Short mmCIF file of C-alpha atoms in Angstrom, two decimals:
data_model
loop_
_atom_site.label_atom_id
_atom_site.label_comp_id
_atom_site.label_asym_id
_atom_site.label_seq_id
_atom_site.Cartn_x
_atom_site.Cartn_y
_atom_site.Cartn_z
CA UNK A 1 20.18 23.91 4.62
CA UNK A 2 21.69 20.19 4.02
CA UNK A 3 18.12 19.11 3.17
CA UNK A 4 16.94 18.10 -0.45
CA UNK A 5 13.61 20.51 -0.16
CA UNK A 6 13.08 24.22 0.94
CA UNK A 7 11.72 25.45 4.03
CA UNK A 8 8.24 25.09 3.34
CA UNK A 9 8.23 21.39 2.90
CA UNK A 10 5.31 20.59 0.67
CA UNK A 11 4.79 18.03 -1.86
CA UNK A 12 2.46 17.15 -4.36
CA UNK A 13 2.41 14.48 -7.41
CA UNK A 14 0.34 12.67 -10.10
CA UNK A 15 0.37 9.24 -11.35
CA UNK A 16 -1.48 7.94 -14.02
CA UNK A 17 -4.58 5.27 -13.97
CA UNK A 18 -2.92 1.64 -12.44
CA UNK A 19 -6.02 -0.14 -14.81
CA UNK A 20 -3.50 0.58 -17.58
CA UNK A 21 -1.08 -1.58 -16.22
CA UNK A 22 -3.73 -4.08 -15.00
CA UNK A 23 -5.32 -4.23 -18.32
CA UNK A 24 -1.76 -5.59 -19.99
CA UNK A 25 -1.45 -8.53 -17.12
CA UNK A 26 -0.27 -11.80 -19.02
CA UNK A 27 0.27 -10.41 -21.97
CA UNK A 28 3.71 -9.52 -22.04
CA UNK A 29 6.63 -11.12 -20.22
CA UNK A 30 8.06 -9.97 -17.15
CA UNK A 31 11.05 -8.13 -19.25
CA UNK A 32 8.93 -6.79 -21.92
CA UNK A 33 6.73 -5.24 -19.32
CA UNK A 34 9.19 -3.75 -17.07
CA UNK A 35 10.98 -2.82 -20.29
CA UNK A 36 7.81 -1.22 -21.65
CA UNK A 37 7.42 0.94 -18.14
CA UNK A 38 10.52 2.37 -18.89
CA UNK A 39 10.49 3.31 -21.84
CA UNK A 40 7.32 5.52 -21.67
CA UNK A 41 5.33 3.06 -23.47
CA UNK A 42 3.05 1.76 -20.01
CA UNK A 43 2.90 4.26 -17.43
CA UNK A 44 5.06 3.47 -14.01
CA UNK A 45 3.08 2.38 -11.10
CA UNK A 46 1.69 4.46 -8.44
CA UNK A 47 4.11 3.61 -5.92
CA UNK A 48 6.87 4.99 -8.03
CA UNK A 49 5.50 8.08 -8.07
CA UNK A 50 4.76 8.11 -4.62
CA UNK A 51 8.07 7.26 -3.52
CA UNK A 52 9.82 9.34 -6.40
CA UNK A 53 11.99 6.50 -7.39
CA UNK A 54 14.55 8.20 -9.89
CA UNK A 55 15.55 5.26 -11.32
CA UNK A 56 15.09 1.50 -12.63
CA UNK A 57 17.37 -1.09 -15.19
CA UNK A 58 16.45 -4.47 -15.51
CA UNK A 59 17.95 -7.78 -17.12
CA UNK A 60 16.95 -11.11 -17.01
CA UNK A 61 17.05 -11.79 -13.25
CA UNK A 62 18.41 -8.29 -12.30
CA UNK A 63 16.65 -5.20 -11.36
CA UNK A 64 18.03 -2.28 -9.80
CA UNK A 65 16.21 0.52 -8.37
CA UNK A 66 17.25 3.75 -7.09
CA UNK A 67 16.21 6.31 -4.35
CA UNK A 68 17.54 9.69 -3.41
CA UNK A 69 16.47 10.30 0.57
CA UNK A 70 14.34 13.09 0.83
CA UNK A 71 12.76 14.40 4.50
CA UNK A 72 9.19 12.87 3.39
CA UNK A 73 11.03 9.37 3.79
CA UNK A 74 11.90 9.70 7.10
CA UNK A 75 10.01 8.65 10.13
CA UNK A 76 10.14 10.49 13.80
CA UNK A 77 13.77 9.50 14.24
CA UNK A 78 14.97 11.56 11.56
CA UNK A 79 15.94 8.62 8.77
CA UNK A 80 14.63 6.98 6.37
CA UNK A 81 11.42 5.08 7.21
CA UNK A 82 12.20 1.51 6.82
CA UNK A 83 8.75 1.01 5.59
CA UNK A 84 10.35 2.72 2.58
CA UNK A 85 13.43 0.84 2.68
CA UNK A 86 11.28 -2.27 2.48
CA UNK A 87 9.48 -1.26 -0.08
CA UNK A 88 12.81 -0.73 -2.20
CA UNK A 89 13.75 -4.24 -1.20
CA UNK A 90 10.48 -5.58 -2.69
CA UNK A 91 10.13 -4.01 -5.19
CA UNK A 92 14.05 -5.14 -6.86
CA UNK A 93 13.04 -8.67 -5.50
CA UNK A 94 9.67 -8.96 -6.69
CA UNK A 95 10.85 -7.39 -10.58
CA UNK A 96 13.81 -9.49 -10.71
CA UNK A 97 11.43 -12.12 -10.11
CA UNK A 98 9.01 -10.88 -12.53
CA UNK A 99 11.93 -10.66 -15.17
CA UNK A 100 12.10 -14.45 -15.62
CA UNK A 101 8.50 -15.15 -15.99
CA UNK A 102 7.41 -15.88 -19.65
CA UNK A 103 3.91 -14.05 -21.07
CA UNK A 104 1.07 -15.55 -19.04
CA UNK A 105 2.27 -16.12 -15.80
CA UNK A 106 2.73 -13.89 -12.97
CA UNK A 107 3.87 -13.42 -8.85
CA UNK A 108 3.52 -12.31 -5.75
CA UNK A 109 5.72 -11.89 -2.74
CA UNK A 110 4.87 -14.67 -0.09
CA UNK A 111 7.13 -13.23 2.10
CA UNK A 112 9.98 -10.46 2.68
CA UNK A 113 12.95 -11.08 5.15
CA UNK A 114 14.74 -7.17 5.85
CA UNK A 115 18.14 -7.16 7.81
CA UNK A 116 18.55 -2.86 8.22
CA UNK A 117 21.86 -2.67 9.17
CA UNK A 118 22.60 1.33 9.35
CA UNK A 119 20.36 4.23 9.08
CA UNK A 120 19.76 6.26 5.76
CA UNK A 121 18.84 9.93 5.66
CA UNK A 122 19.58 12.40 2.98
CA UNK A 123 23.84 13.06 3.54
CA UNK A 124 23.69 9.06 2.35
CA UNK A 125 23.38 10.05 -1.44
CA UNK A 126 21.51 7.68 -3.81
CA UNK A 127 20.41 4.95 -2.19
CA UNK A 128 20.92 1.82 -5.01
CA UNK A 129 19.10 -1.21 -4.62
CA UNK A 130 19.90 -4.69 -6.79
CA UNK A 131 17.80 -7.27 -7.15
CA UNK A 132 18.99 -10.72 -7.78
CA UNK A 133 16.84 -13.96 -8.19
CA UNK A 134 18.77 -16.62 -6.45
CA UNK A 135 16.52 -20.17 -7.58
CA UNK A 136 12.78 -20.21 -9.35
CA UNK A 137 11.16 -23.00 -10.00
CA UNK A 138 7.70 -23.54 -11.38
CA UNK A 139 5.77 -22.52 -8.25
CA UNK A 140 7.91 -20.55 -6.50
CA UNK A 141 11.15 -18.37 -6.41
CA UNK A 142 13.74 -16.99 -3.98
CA UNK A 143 15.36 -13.52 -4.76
CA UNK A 144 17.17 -10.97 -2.63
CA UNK A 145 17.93 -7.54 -2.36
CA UNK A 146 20.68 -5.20 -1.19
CA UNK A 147 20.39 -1.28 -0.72
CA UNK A 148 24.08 0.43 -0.39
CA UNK A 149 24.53 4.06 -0.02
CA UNK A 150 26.46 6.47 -2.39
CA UNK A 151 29.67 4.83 -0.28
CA UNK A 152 28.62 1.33 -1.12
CA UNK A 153 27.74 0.73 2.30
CA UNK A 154 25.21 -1.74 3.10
CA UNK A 155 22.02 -0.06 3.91
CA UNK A 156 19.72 -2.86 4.33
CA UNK A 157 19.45 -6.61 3.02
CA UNK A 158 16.39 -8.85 2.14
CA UNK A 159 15.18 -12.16 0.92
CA UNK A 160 11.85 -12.53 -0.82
CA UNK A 161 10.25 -15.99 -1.27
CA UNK A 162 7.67 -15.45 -4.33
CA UNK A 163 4.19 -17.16 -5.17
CA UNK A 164 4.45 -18.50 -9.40
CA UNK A 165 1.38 -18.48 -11.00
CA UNK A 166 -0.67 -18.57 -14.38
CA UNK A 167 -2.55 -15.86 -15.57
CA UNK A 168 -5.03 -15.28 -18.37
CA UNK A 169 -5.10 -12.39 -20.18
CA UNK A 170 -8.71 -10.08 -20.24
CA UNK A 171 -10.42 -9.13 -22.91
#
């Protein structure tokens, strides 16, 4: 069997309590929370989990995030959903994004522009997406995202246009 699972093609997971993360909004930059997420000291988010994203670097204005395909990405075609794909892309557009932004302030994706240019499934090997912000002002940013496969081909290719705004940390 070529596939990353056995035969009987079950899944479970846990994540921990997203208040955690919610609780820490504004108080932190963008790099020292993303750097605090991976380095144990706030919990990932959800969607990590639920994707099973093996793994995330950041830098000022640089994220990337990687995937290895698994069947429960794929939709009835037999590759990789691009719902997931997109999700990828957002997510290394959004953090690059959220790298910049100083304590107090935080984003949103407006919108999210995906090119797919060649199915994924699991014979692609780690699927590595890089996010790069290409302009941010105060009120809004552009970024964009590339996935390539383990043969640096190009997978897919966004562009993410991203609300700026202030936020004030709770109690």
């Amino acid at each position: 069997m070529t596939q990353t699972q056995d035969s009987t093609r079950s899944r479970t997971f846990s994540w921990s309590d997203p208040a955690v993360n919610s609780a820490e909004l504004g108080r932190r930059s963008g790099l020292e929370t993303l750097r605090a997420t991976l380095s144990g000291e706030l919990p990932p988010p959800p969607v990590s989990r639920l994707l099973d994203i093996s793994r995330m670097t950041v830098d000022e204005g640089l994220v990337t995030v990687e995937l290895v395909p698994q069947e429960f990405h794929y939709n009835p075609l037999g590759s990789v959903h691009g719902g997931i794909l997109s999700t990828l892309l957002d997510t290394a557009a959004g953090c690059a994004v959220h790298t910049t932004l100083p304590a107090g302030v935080a984003y949103t994706s407006l919108d999210l522009n995906v090119k797919f240019l060649r199915p994924a499934t699991v014979d692609s090997g780690t699927l590595v997406c890089v996010g790069t912000v290409l302009q941010r002002g105060r009120r809004t940013a552009l970024a964009e995202a590339r996935i390539t496969d383990a043969d640096s081909r190009l997978i897919a290719h966004a562009t993410s246009t991203c609300l700026i705004f202030p936020v004030t940390p709770g109690p």
